[in-house]
Amino acid sequence: MAADFVIEGLKANIEGKEILKGINLQMKGGEIHAIMGPNGTGKSTLASALMGHPKYEVTEGTAVLDGEDLLEMAVDERARAGLFLAMQYPSEIAGVTNSDFLRSAINSRREEGKEISLIRFIRQMEAKMKELEMNPEFLHRYLNEGFSGGEKKRNEILQMMMLDPKIVILDEIDSGLDIDALKIVAEGVNAMRSPERGFLVITHYQRLLNYIKPDYVHVMMQGRIVKSGGPELAERLEAEGYEWVKEELGIEDETVGQEV
Amino acid sequence: MAKKAPDMEEYQYGFRDEHKSIFQSGKGLTEEIVREISAIKNEPEWMLNFRLKSLEQFRKMPMPKWGGNLDDLDFEDIQYYVRPSEKQGKTWEEVPSEIKETFDKLGIPEAEQKFLAGVSAQYESEVVYHSMQKDLSDQGVIFTDTDTALREHPELFKKFFGTIIPPADNKFAALNSAVWSGGSFIYVPKGVKCEVPLQAYFRINSENMGQFERTLILADEDSFVHYVEGCTAPIYSTNSLHSAVVEILCMKNARVRYTTIQNWAPNIYNLVTKRAVAEENATMEWVDGNIGSKLTMKYPAVVLKGRGAKGSVLSIAVAGKDQHQDAGAKMIHLAPDTTSTIVSKSISKHGGKVTYRGLASFGRQAEGAKANIKCDTLILDNQSTSDTIPYNEIMNDNVILEHEATVSKVSEEQLFYLMSRGLTEADATQMIIMGFIEPFTKELPMEYAVEMNRLIKFEMEGSIG
């Protein structure tokens, strides 16, 4: 079944300051939506608030995935309901190997007694790592510890591939990647495209969208989606920047919640 | 009237058996009791004198003013010697059935069959079971209880006993020297490498019991041995005392690893003196896990006496409700090019207290010596505390001393990250904790690592929030 994800009137605070001022967005399985916008406009806040980061307080709105409001759920329940966030700054966890972690994550989606077998798991993981051109030693490395920026991003994509989510949010997955790594990551994402799965790709730059072709492009400013369109919108933004959008909408300062 | 056991955290080895011992000294410490212990054991005159002098020493010495709170420790409320059975078993069938059942529950006979080269099981004051694989004895390895060693290997015994930790070393070493009973004696001949670990298991069953085992390990040149000890006891509302002395000599090029998984019941004072001497190019490794007890004061030491000797202490301490783990390490560099490493991992929760107390000492001869100390603490809630108290003594300019200490909480970011992949908060917390102690568990033999992980997971249940 194709995923159906509807965000309505989402507002969120950080430390009492409102950053998201009513986000509305509808997406279906098979679609790729890109959210673009300058720094400080609330893009990453949207990603974190949807996943349930404790720093963000959702004050209003819903985010309904296949009939269930994610915002009513704990972080782990959102994940098990099918939401995946590839993070901009993944945590490092010493002493926990990548493979132990991923196997636990997979098993958290399965009933007791129906855990994935070790052999099957290792085979799957090795195959996916090969696709992402990751050194097999990353199986046994501690989770993200001492990984370079690019290695961390690949590891996020690896987790996405292994966990098979319904809705994937990629939060600035292109930051800190050189062009070769970017291509590999994009190929990983493209390999996961399916009529069931939806993607929400958050990025500053149009560059990523050359490799991951969006169906819809949204521009965020001042904590809202201010403009939506097709792929041609991303191209215009790349060519002309954001000034024309601001002029068109009469926006002077596009940022939100920044100290003046 | 029996007092209700105080509200303690879950402890899974708190069961007791109804075994009736054949001799009990009764509570309190007198010269008569010391003489009686020596007489029952049929000891030579010199040992009786050693005990009596130690008793005198014990009485002269004040209680330590540092470390944990010893106010509730009443030396007159302790039984100093309890003899559980007439003789020691060489097979488990020879062990009294209640005692055997206890060790069965603790999984000792099973472990012995699977992965140990020798096992010693001490119950109260005496070793009730002892056995070692034949190929080790064929190579001249001696592994026996310490009382037997005094009878059967008097020369070796007298030459080294009490030389590394003399009775006057500290009040509890003096006490142990006066009333010691049981423990292990190991001698590994030149060039012999014991690839499979030897294990001793210490069990206290009675209330108000004092267990004072005495262990002496002699590793001759180029030899290797790995000795593992475990300990548990039932929970009582009153206090018991475990005060061991462990002396180890690593001769030239020898390597000894001594692994402890201390899981005493939460009514036990665990006041232990452990020290090794490492001669030229010898290596001494203490792997020290402290999970149980009411108060542990234990600082495994290595005296790096020969050029190029190496010492390491790798420890974890977990303190829960009403527990204080005052643990650490001492590295005493007396020779050139000696190196030492201390890695201490502590976890406090539910109001528990962990203290790292350590000494790095460099004598005048310690030219080119190096010490590296790393203390990491994980505090799980706001009621729990941690302290790091390092002492350094440096008498030589040409040494390197590195010290690094971190204190952390389970971070919100890490929890969020793991939970965002589907792990529950409990599983995510546990994963972070297990990762924190991984440098310790990875040094354990596989079977112990499994057991250790199980113990820690058990300890950590309900630690969230």
XYZ file of C-alpha atoms in Angstrom:
725
model
C 0.000 0.000 0.000
C 1.338 3.415 -0.881
C 2.076 5.536 2.142
C -0.168 8.509 2.793
C 1.366 11.292 4.842
C -0.439 14.527 5.677
C 0.984 17.330 7.771
C -1.558 19.913 8.830
C -1.093 23.168 10.704
C 2.121 22.030 12.366
C 3.496 24.568 14.835
C 6.523 23.977 17.034
C 8.571 25.881 19.600
C 12.106 25.667 20.759
C 12.730 27.124 24.204
C 9.431 28.931 23.989
C 10.180 30.506 20.630
C 7.930 29.540 17.747
C 9.905 28.196 14.777
C 7.275 26.343 12.776
C 4.283 28.553 12.158
C 1.835 26.204 10.533
C 3.209 23.702 8.041
C 0.861 22.037 5.590
C 2.127 19.304 3.329
C 0.639 16.235 1.697
C 2.653 13.441 0.250
C 2.020 9.947 -1.047
C 4.101 6.868 -1.563
C 6.154 7.063 -4.748
C 6.589 10.837 -4.475
C 9.711 12.800 -3.745
C 9.205 16.192 -2.161
C 12.069 18.614 -1.753
C 12.074 21.332 0.872
C 14.458 24.125 0.045
C 15.237 27.404 1.675
C 18.011 29.542 3.071
C 19.549 28.892 6.488
C 17.459 29.537 9.563
C 14.049 29.206 7.960
C 12.929 26.156 9.959
C 13.726 23.297 7.530
C 15.669 21.130 9.958
C 13.262 21.975 12.745
C 10.519 20.469 10.625
C 12.515 17.259 10.269
C 13.349 17.034 13.975
C 9.855 17.939 15.135
C 8.319 15.258 12.905
C 10.681 12.663 14.387
C 9.969 13.908 17.916
C 13.233 15.434 19.086
C 12.730 16.375 22.762
C 14.105 19.897 22.220
C 11.098 20.824 20.079
C 7.662 21.285 21.502
C 4.820 20.782 19.070
C 2.047 23.218 19.987
C -0.448 22.618 17.234
C -1.166 20.437 14.243
C -1.080 16.841 13.130
C 1.170 14.628 11.042
C -0.875 11.647 10.005
C 0.822 8.624 8.447
C -1.609 6.036 7.101
C -4.331 7.173 9.451
C -2.198 7.499 12.613
C -1.059 10.810 14.062
C 2.687 10.504 14.582
C 2.686 13.517 16.878
C 0.785 11.507 19.469
C 3.531 8.891 19.553
C 6.898 8.482 21.269
C 9.971 8.715 19.044
C 10.429 4.951 18.825
C 6.770 4.422 17.973
C 7.053 6.914 15.117
C 10.010 4.952 13.812
C 8.158 1.674 14.033
C 5.144 3.270 12.355
C 7.383 3.801 9.323
C 9.040 7.201 9.673
C 12.769 7.466 9.096
C 14.948 10.542 9.553
C 18.430 10.560 8.054
C 20.047 13.077 10.347
C 22.299 15.976 9.604
C 24.421 15.274 12.691
C 24.054 11.603 13.661
C 25.100 10.770 17.243
C 28.204 8.758 18.015
C 27.748 5.849 20.397
C 30.891 4.271 21.782
C 31.037 0.565 22.466
C 28.006 -0.298 20.336
C 28.857 -1.807 16.981
C 27.060 -0.710 13.867
C 25.826 -4.241 13.278
C 24.540 -4.810 16.838
C 22.721 -1.529 16.669
C 21.114 -2.170 13.316
C 20.097 -5.680 14.224
C 18.411 -4.384 17.384
C 16.671 -1.729 15.330
C 15.365 -4.332 12.887
C 14.303 -6.628 15.704
C 12.461 -3.786 17.417
C 10.039 -4.021 14.481
C 9.558 -7.740 14.878
C 7.782 -9.803 17.436
C 9.669 -11.689 20.080
C 10.696 -15.057 18.743
C 10.646 -13.764 15.164
C 13.958 -11.923 15.239
C 16.042 -11.792 12.087
C 18.628 -14.551 11.962
C 22.210 -13.439 12.327
C 23.290 -14.950 9.017
C 20.457 -13.370 7.079
C 21.095 -10.046 8.731
C 24.816 -10.048 8.002
C 24.175 -11.012 4.365
C 21.702 -8.180 3.944
C 23.908 -5.678 5.627
C 26.969 -6.677 3.628
C 25.027 -6.430 0.381
C 23.736 -2.946 1.199
C 27.155 -1.793 2.324
C 28.540 -2.914 -0.990
C 25.970 -0.816 -2.818
C 27.047 2.175 -0.778
C 30.722 1.346 -1.320
C 31.292 1.088 2.406
C 34.248 -0.819 3.763
C 32.974 -4.092 5.344
C 34.841 -3.166 8.527
C 32.081 -0.646 9.233
C 29.983 -3.615 10.366
C 32.144 -3.867 13.449
C 32.983 -0.220 13.989
C 31.319 1.567 16.880
C 28.233 3.447 15.770
C 29.393 6.608 13.974
C 32.392 6.910 16.287
C 35.290 8.453 14.435
C 33.375 8.349 11.135
C 34.052 11.177 8.700
C 31.118 13.363 7.701
C 30.650 11.381 4.499
C 30.872 8.046 6.281
C 28.187 9.137 8.715
C 25.876 10.109 5.863
C 26.406 6.801 4.130
C 25.699 5.067 7.392
C 22.399 6.932 7.636
C 21.456 5.734 4.156
C 22.528 2.214 5.086
C 20.143 2.292 8.046
C 17.370 3.588 5.823
C 17.935 0.721 3.409
C 17.912 -1.872 6.158
C 14.864 -0.534 7.998
C 12.622 -0.216 4.953
C 10.561 2.796 6.121
C 7.382 4.220 4.558
C 8.341 7.866 4.770
C 11.956 8.975 4.628
C 13.142 12.431 5.631
C 16.639 13.296 4.454
C 17.883 16.264 6.473
C 20.681 17.967 4.513
C 22.080 14.602 3.554
C 24.286 16.438 1.034
C 26.092 18.650 3.527
C 29.721 17.703 3.895
C 29.680 15.285 0.961
C 32.033 15.496 -1.992
C 30.562 14.870 -5.405
C 31.484 11.187 -5.549
C 29.993 10.476 -2.138
C 26.943 12.498 -3.094
C 26.410 10.321 -6.167
C 26.691 7.137 -4.121
C 24.268 8.401 -1.497
C 21.841 9.527 -4.203
C 22.050 6.151 -5.900
C 21.246 4.526 -2.571
C 18.193 6.732 -2.223
C 17.104 6.151 -5.814
C 17.416 2.403 -5.352
C 14.926 2.739 -2.507
C 12.378 4.621 -4.575
C 9.210 2.662 -4.841
C 5.507 3.299 -5.373
C 4.982 2.653 -1.636
C 7.625 4.902 -0.194
C 7.658 8.695 0.058
C 10.710 10.939 0.460
C 11.028 14.383 1.965
C 14.382 15.798 0.940
C 15.591 18.841 2.859
C 18.420 20.759 1.266
C 20.001 24.163 0.769
C 21.271 23.387 -2.645
C 19.785 22.339 -5.885
C 22.878 20.194 -6.501
C 21.430 17.191 -4.657
C 18.284 17.430 -6.757
C 20.289 16.747 -9.904
C 20.753 13.262 -8.551
C 17.535 12.769 -6.636
C 14.813 14.101 -8.945
C 11.943 15.590 -6.942
C 8.323 15.556 -8.039
C 7.485 18.571 -5.906
C 9.590 21.434 -4.580
C 8.627 23.595 -1.600
C 10.339 26.725 -0.388
C 10.419 27.424 3.340
C 10.752 30.880 4.849
C 9.812 32.267 8.248
C 8.688 28.855 9.445
C 6.170 28.301 6.677
C 6.042 26.787 3.219
C 5.763 29.943 1.140
C 5.937 28.547 -2.354
C 5.448 25.175 -4.004
C 6.004 23.939 -7.510
C 7.540 21.265 -9.698
C 11.227 20.510 -10.393
C 11.485 23.711 -12.454
C 11.185 25.708 -9.215
C 14.395 24.146 -7.911
C 16.173 25.006 -11.131
C 15.095 28.613 -10.971
C 16.248 28.821 -7.351
C 19.591 27.417 -8.381
C 19.934 29.921 -11.192
C 18.532 33.010 -9.456
C 18.763 32.407 -5.726
C 16.026 33.174 -3.224
C 15.773 36.960 -3.632
C 13.039 36.828 -6.226
C 10.872 34.695 -3.968
C 11.311 37.193 -1.147
C 10.475 40.088 -3.434
C 7.458 38.341 -4.867
C 6.114 37.659 -1.378
C 7.258 40.892 0.210
C 9.510 39.132 2.730
C 12.436 41.125 4.114
C 13.921 38.703 6.612
C 13.276 35.108 5.655
C 14.649 33.626 8.906
C 12.647 32.635 11.934
C 13.400 32.698 15.647
C 16.877 34.189 15.188
C 18.316 36.593 17.715
C 18.568 40.097 16.267
C 12.711 -11.294 66.454
C 13.841 -11.426 62.897
C 14.209 -8.028 61.331
C 12.731 -7.445 57.945
C 15.380 -7.154 55.284
C 15.725 -3.503 54.279
C 14.358 -2.397 50.981
C 17.176 -3.155 48.606
C 17.404 -3.290 44.906
C 16.754 -6.567 43.208
C 19.555 -9.022 43.735
C 19.209 -12.386 42.118
C 21.665 -14.408 44.191
C 20.081 -13.525 47.514
C 18.810 -17.042 48.253
C 20.242 -18.944 51.222
C 20.387 -22.622 52.024
C 19.754 -24.376 55.317
C 23.093 -26.089 55.581
C 24.287 -26.585 59.190
C 27.958 -25.941 59.593
C 30.008 -28.296 61.732
C 31.837 -25.549 63.577
C 31.056 -21.895 64.253
C 33.325 -19.592 66.166
C 30.459 -17.452 67.420
C 30.467 -13.679 67.139
C 33.343 -11.491 68.177
C 37.095 -11.524 67.808
C 39.317 -12.807 70.598
C 42.770 -14.323 70.885
C 41.068 -17.626 71.771
C 39.199 -17.640 68.471
C 42.427 -16.985 66.570
C 44.135 -19.839 68.456
C 41.155 -22.084 67.816
C 41.195 -21.414 64.055
C 44.886 -22.247 63.954
C 44.370 -25.378 66.069
C 41.479 -26.684 63.962
C 43.678 -26.258 60.910
C 46.586 -27.946 62.621
C 48.912 -25.155 61.640
C 52.608 -24.915 62.357
C 53.745 -22.684 65.205
C 54.982 -19.910 62.900
C 51.549 -19.432 61.417
C 49.908 -19.216 64.826
C 52.460 -16.593 65.805
C 51.886 -14.746 62.553
C 48.164 -14.698 63.297
C 48.575 -13.534 66.883
C 50.960 -10.748 65.915
C 48.553 -9.708 63.190
C 45.693 -9.586 65.692
C 47.767 -7.302 67.875
C 48.519 -5.163 64.849
C 44.838 -5.031 63.921
C 43.936 -3.824 67.407
C 46.619 -1.139 67.332
C 45.578 0.328 64.021
C 42.827 2.930 63.819
C 39.907 2.619 61.438
C 40.639 4.364 58.156
C 39.319 7.905 58.161
C 39.031 8.082 54.377
C 37.064 6.149 51.818
C 33.604 4.850 52.647
C 31.528 5.072 55.776
C 32.440 2.205 58.133
C 30.351 3.387 61.094
C 27.943 0.458 60.893
C 30.677 -2.138 60.753
C 30.801 -3.767 64.205
C 33.729 -6.152 64.567
C 32.034 -7.752 67.596
C 28.973 -8.649 65.538
C 30.830 -10.814 63.030
C 31.538 -14.541 63.043
C 35.156 -14.986 62.144
C 35.256 -18.660 61.329
C 32.617 -21.085 60.113
C 33.609 -24.561 59.005
C 30.932 -25.944 56.724
C 32.078 -29.555 56.329
C 34.557 -32.127 57.535
C 36.570 -32.456 54.376
C 37.056 -30.957 50.961
C 35.454 -32.670 47.970
C 37.397 -33.641 44.896
C 34.144 -34.426 43.144
C 30.863 -32.566 43.573
C 29.303 -35.759 44.994
C 31.552 -35.423 48.011
C 30.220 -31.936 48.762
C 27.281 -31.731 51.246
C 24.090 -31.699 49.211
C 22.731 -28.280 50.300
C 26.051 -26.688 49.462
C 26.256 -28.470 46.143
C 22.759 -27.250 45.298
C 23.816 -23.704 46.040
C 26.767 -23.962 43.682
C 24.520 -25.644 41.118
C 22.223 -22.634 41.244
C 25.234 -20.427 40.726
C 26.176 -22.504 37.694
C 29.659 -23.451 38.899
C 29.771 -27.203 38.071
C 28.331 -26.444 34.651
C 30.925 -23.769 33.928
C 33.650 -26.081 35.141
C 32.750 -28.696 32.568
C 32.490 -26.215 29.768
C 35.415 -23.880 29.971
C 37.565 -24.023 33.079
C 40.806 -25.809 33.758
C 40.352 -25.817 37.498
C 37.779 -24.773 40.064
C 37.872 -23.931 43.710
C 34.641 -23.312 45.609
C 34.732 -21.662 48.994
C 31.677 -21.724 51.253
C 31.926 -19.630 54.429
C 35.485 -20.068 55.709
C 36.600 -23.173 53.877
C 37.099 -24.436 50.367
C 34.554 -27.234 50.023
C 35.394 -28.323 46.511
C 38.572 -28.280 44.547
C 39.666 -29.770 41.282
C 42.122 -29.170 38.476
C 42.664 -30.745 35.088
C 45.330 -33.383 35.030
C 47.417 -31.928 32.233
C 48.067 -28.852 34.364
C 49.188 -30.871 37.353
C 51.348 -32.938 35.010
C 53.112 -29.736 34.015
C 53.766 -28.970 37.661
C 51.070 -26.360 38.166
C 49.893 -26.150 41.752
C 46.340 -24.922 42.259
C 44.981 -25.636 45.678
C 43.296 -23.953 48.589
C 45.645 -21.894 50.708
C 45.327 -24.072 53.833
C 46.352 -27.149 51.886
C 49.263 -25.232 50.399
C 50.534 -24.386 53.874
C 50.568 -28.112 54.700
C 51.810 -29.497 51.407
C 54.148 -26.788 50.087
C 55.538 -25.311 53.305
C 58.789 -23.918 51.873
C 57.317 -22.115 48.903
C 54.519 -20.906 51.114
C 56.646 -19.529 53.909
C 59.015 -17.834 51.502
C 56.316 -15.646 49.925
C 53.292 -15.545 52.247
C 52.751 -12.083 53.687
C 55.717 -10.568 51.865
C 53.806 -8.553 49.288
C 51.115 -7.403 51.699
C 52.495 -7.497 55.243
C 49.948 -7.538 58.097
C 50.770 -3.942 59.028
C 49.904 -2.717 55.522
C 46.444 -1.651 56.628
C 43.889 -2.498 59.289
C 41.981 -4.947 57.132
C 45.106 -6.707 55.905
C 46.006 -7.156 59.589
C 42.548 -8.554 60.307
C 42.789 -10.960 57.391
C 46.252 -12.052 58.509
C 44.876 -12.881 61.951
C 41.830 -14.888 60.891
C 42.468 -15.903 57.282
C 40.980 -19.126 56.006
C 40.653 -20.575 52.538
C 41.499 -18.778 49.325
C 43.646 -20.049 46.490
C 47.282 -20.876 46.160
C 48.712 -21.078 42.676
C 52.184 -21.808 41.477
C 52.894 -21.864 37.753
C 56.326 -23.286 36.908
C 58.808 -21.672 34.526
C 57.604 -21.476 30.964
C 54.200 -23.042 31.626
C 51.284 -21.253 30.017
C 47.829 -22.089 31.371
C 45.695 -21.288 28.352
C 42.379 -22.014 30.087
C 41.345 -19.990 33.141
C 41.331 -21.239 36.704
C 38.387 -20.118 38.759
C 37.557 -19.643 42.404
C 34.068 -18.959 43.611
C 33.352 -17.470 47.022
C 30.000 -17.871 48.668
C 28.843 -16.577 52.018
C 25.700 -18.264 53.355
C 25.365 -17.305 57.051
C 24.256 -14.060 58.579
C 26.897 -11.803 60.177
C 29.573 -13.809 58.493
C 33.118 -12.717 57.975
C 34.951 -14.269 55.051
C 38.702 -13.802 55.047
C 40.205 -15.759 52.243
C 43.847 -15.384 51.415
C 45.205 -15.865 47.951
C 48.795 -16.213 46.854
C 49.733 -16.566 43.186
C 53.302 -17.226 42.125
C 53.974 -17.090 38.405
C 57.473 -18.248 37.677
C 59.555 -16.904 34.783
C 57.916 -16.885 31.341
C 54.691 -18.374 32.635
C 51.081 -17.320 32.175
C 47.944 -17.848 34.165
C 44.459 -16.353 34.146
C 42.622 -16.599 37.438
C 38.964 -15.664 37.753
C 37.025 -15.133 40.939
C 33.339 -14.612 41.532
C 31.447 -13.936 44.713
C 27.839 -13.765 45.933
C 25.904 -14.012 49.192
C 22.343 -14.073 50.516
C 20.715 -10.833 51.584
C 20.322 -10.281 55.311
C 19.232 -7.228 57.209
C 22.510 -7.271 59.142
C 25.996 -6.709 57.814
C 28.597 -9.203 56.768
C 32.240 -8.587 56.060
C 34.422 -9.867 53.259
C 38.024 -8.934 53.735
C 40.450 -10.772 51.500
C 44.137 -10.404 50.885
C 45.508 -11.296 47.469
C 49.246 -11.383 46.843
C 50.716 -12.027 43.421
C 54.265 -12.341 42.233
C 54.952 -12.158 38.493
C 58.530 -13.197 37.970
C 60.637 -12.227 34.967
C 58.595 -12.246 31.720
C 55.602 -13.820 33.431
C 52.070 -12.636 32.815
C 49.179 -12.940 35.229
C 45.645 -11.845 34.620
C 43.330 -11.711 37.614
C 39.658 -11.213 36.833
C 37.096 -10.465 39.524
C 33.364 -10.296 39.161
C 32.255 -9.133 42.568
C 28.535 -9.375 43.037
C 28.126 -9.466 46.794
C 24.725 -8.922 48.346
C 23.992 -5.304 49.284
C 24.600 -5.908 52.994
C 28.264 -6.808 52.633
C 31.301 -4.697 53.405
C 33.890 -5.659 50.851
C 37.268 -4.419 52.063
C 39.956 -6.115 50.086
C 43.690 -5.644 49.630
C 45.100 -6.821 46.320
C 48.660 -6.262 45.245
C 51.019 -7.730 42.693
C 54.727 -7.384 42.196
C 55.903 -7.415 38.586
C 59.544 -8.198 37.983
C 61.575 -7.548 34.831
C 59.350 -7.451 31.720
C 56.535 -9.137 33.603
C 52.914 -8.156 33.028
C 50.204 -7.938 35.645
C 46.609 -7.315 34.601
C 43.766 -6.746 37.026
C 40.324 -6.930 35.492
C 38.042 -5.874 38.276
C 34.259 -5.729 38.159
C 32.384 -4.447 41.192
C 28.635 -4.665 40.977
C 27.514 -5.708 44.430
C 28.228 -5.011 48.126
C 27.164 -2.227 50.474
C 30.606 -0.660 50.475
C 33.608 -1.781 48.500
C 37.021 -0.352 49.209
C 39.452 -1.983 46.839
C 42.429 -0.617 44.931
C 44.272 -3.374 43.073
C 47.927 -2.448 42.955
C 50.926 -3.330 40.840
C 54.428 -2.714 42.111
C 56.471 -2.395 38.922
C 59.736 -3.543 40.313
C 61.709 -4.777 37.330
C 62.783 -2.911 34.209
C 60.111 -2.931 31.521
C 57.403 -4.339 33.795
C 53.830 -3.591 32.776
C 50.754 -3.188 34.894
C 47.142 -2.612 34.031
C 43.895 -2.219 35.867
C 40.669 -2.297 33.943
C 37.695 -1.866 36.207
C 34.025 -1.191 36.282
C 32.017 -0.225 39.308
C 28.253 -0.042 39.455
C 26.629 1.569 42.486
C 22.889 1.497 43.028
C 20.673 2.409 45.953
C 22.557 2.472 49.280
C 25.751 1.322 47.624
C 29.156 2.955 47.598
C 31.896 1.679 45.350
C 35.147 3.266 46.465
C 37.448 1.576 44.032
C 40.477 2.359 41.995
C 44.008 1.286 41.344
C 47.594 1.872 42.409
C 50.581 1.782 40.101
C 53.935 2.016 41.779
C 56.737 2.513 39.276
C 60.044 1.572 40.878
C 62.072 0.637 37.806
C 63.018 2.196 34.465
C 60.804 1.827 31.389
C 57.868 0.519 33.352
C 54.419 1.240 31.963
C 50.970 1.198 33.445
C 47.430 1.703 32.264
C 44.354 2.305 34.346
C 40.925 2.334 32.756
C 38.124 2.868 35.222
C 34.466 2.885 34.223
C 31.840 3.676 36.814
C 28.099 3.897 36.745
C 25.951 5.319 39.536
C 22.179 5.174 39.728
C 19.309 5.357 42.214
C 21.351 7.420 44.633
C 24.439 5.210 44.446
C 27.911 6.615 44.911
C 31.040 5.762 42.959
C 34.496 6.993 43.831
C 37.606 6.461 41.786
C 40.601 6.638 44.092
C 43.914 5.988 42.470
C 47.627 6.356 42.923
C 50.310 6.748 40.281
C 53.704 6.765 41.915
C 57.107 7.129 40.230
C 60.198 6.375 42.282
C 63.688 7.797 41.640
C 64.640 4.820 39.495
C 61.567 5.040 37.266
C 63.450 6.615 34.363
C 61.317 6.621 31.209
C 58.250 5.220 32.949
C 54.792 5.913 31.615
C 51.343 5.855 33.160
C 48.039 6.424 31.469
C 44.894 6.830 33.509
C 41.394 7.159 32.125
C 38.330 7.429 34.332
C 34.866 7.605 32.838
C 31.709 7.926 34.847
C 28.149 7.626 33.716
C 25.572 9.041 36.106
C 22.045 7.857 35.443
C 19.999 10.188 37.623
C 20.228 13.304 39.760
C 20.330 11.420 43.064
C 23.530 9.599 42.195
C 27.051 10.893 42.588
C 30.601 10.310 41.509
C 34.037 11.440 42.653
C 37.457 11.103 41.098
C 40.381 11.307 43.493
C 43.733 10.735 41.814
C 46.978 10.912 43.772
C 50.288 11.312 41.982
C 53.795 11.031 43.400
C 56.649 11.818 41.060
C 60.282 11.486 42.124
C 61.814 11.314 38.651
C 61.665 14.053 36.017
C 61.770 11.757 33.045
C 58.353 10.154 33.249
C 55.071 10.555 31.410
C 51.801 10.688 33.285
C 48.526 11.128 31.427
C 45.238 11.473 33.189
C 41.852 11.869 31.593
C 38.512 11.893 33.350
C 35.000 12.263 31.991
C 31.637 12.388 33.698
C 28.556 12.064 31.575
C 24.888 11.356 31.596
C 23.037 9.289 29.052
C 22.626 12.053 26.517
C 19.311 13.188 25.128
C 20.811 13.264 21.625
C 22.022 9.670 21.808
C 18.681 8.453 23.143
C 16.840 10.336 20.420
C 19.089 8.868 17.777
C 18.633 5.264 18.886
C 14.908 5.688 19.473
C 14.485 7.244 16.036
C 15.513 3.840 14.683
C 12.785 2.066 16.640
C 14.464 1.101 19.916
C 12.395 1.724 23.025
C 13.755 4.147 25.583
C 14.663 1.230 27.851
C 16.497 -0.636 25.097
C 18.236 2.516 23.944
C 19.423 3.350 27.462
C 20.629 -0.181 27.960
C 22.488 -0.067 24.672
C 24.294 3.125 25.672
C 25.228 1.635 29.054
C 26.439 -1.615 27.537
C 28.493 0.397 25.082
C 29.959 2.379 27.958
C 31.245 -0.744 29.714
C 32.212 -2.529 26.500
C 35.953 -1.839 26.986
C 35.637 -3.931 30.147
C 33.422 -6.761 28.943
C 35.475 -7.282 25.814
C 38.436 -8.258 28.018
C 36.484 -11.030 29.732
C 36.505 -14.613 28.492
C 33.420 -15.009 26.324
C 31.363 -16.914 28.885
C 32.035 -14.287 31.533
C 31.282 -11.487 29.135
C 27.877 -13.036 28.507
C 27.318 -13.375 32.252
C 28.556 -9.857 32.895
C 26.254 -8.395 30.270
C 23.377 -10.324 31.763
C 24.209 -9.045 35.250
C 24.485 -5.448 34.138
C 21.256 -5.651 32.161
C 19.599 -7.105 35.244
C 21.048 -4.304 37.380
C 19.913 -1.673 34.930
C 16.325 -2.820 34.668
C 14.108 -0.007 35.818
C 17.003 2.458 35.781
C 15.240 4.795 33.442
C 13.355 7.882 34.349
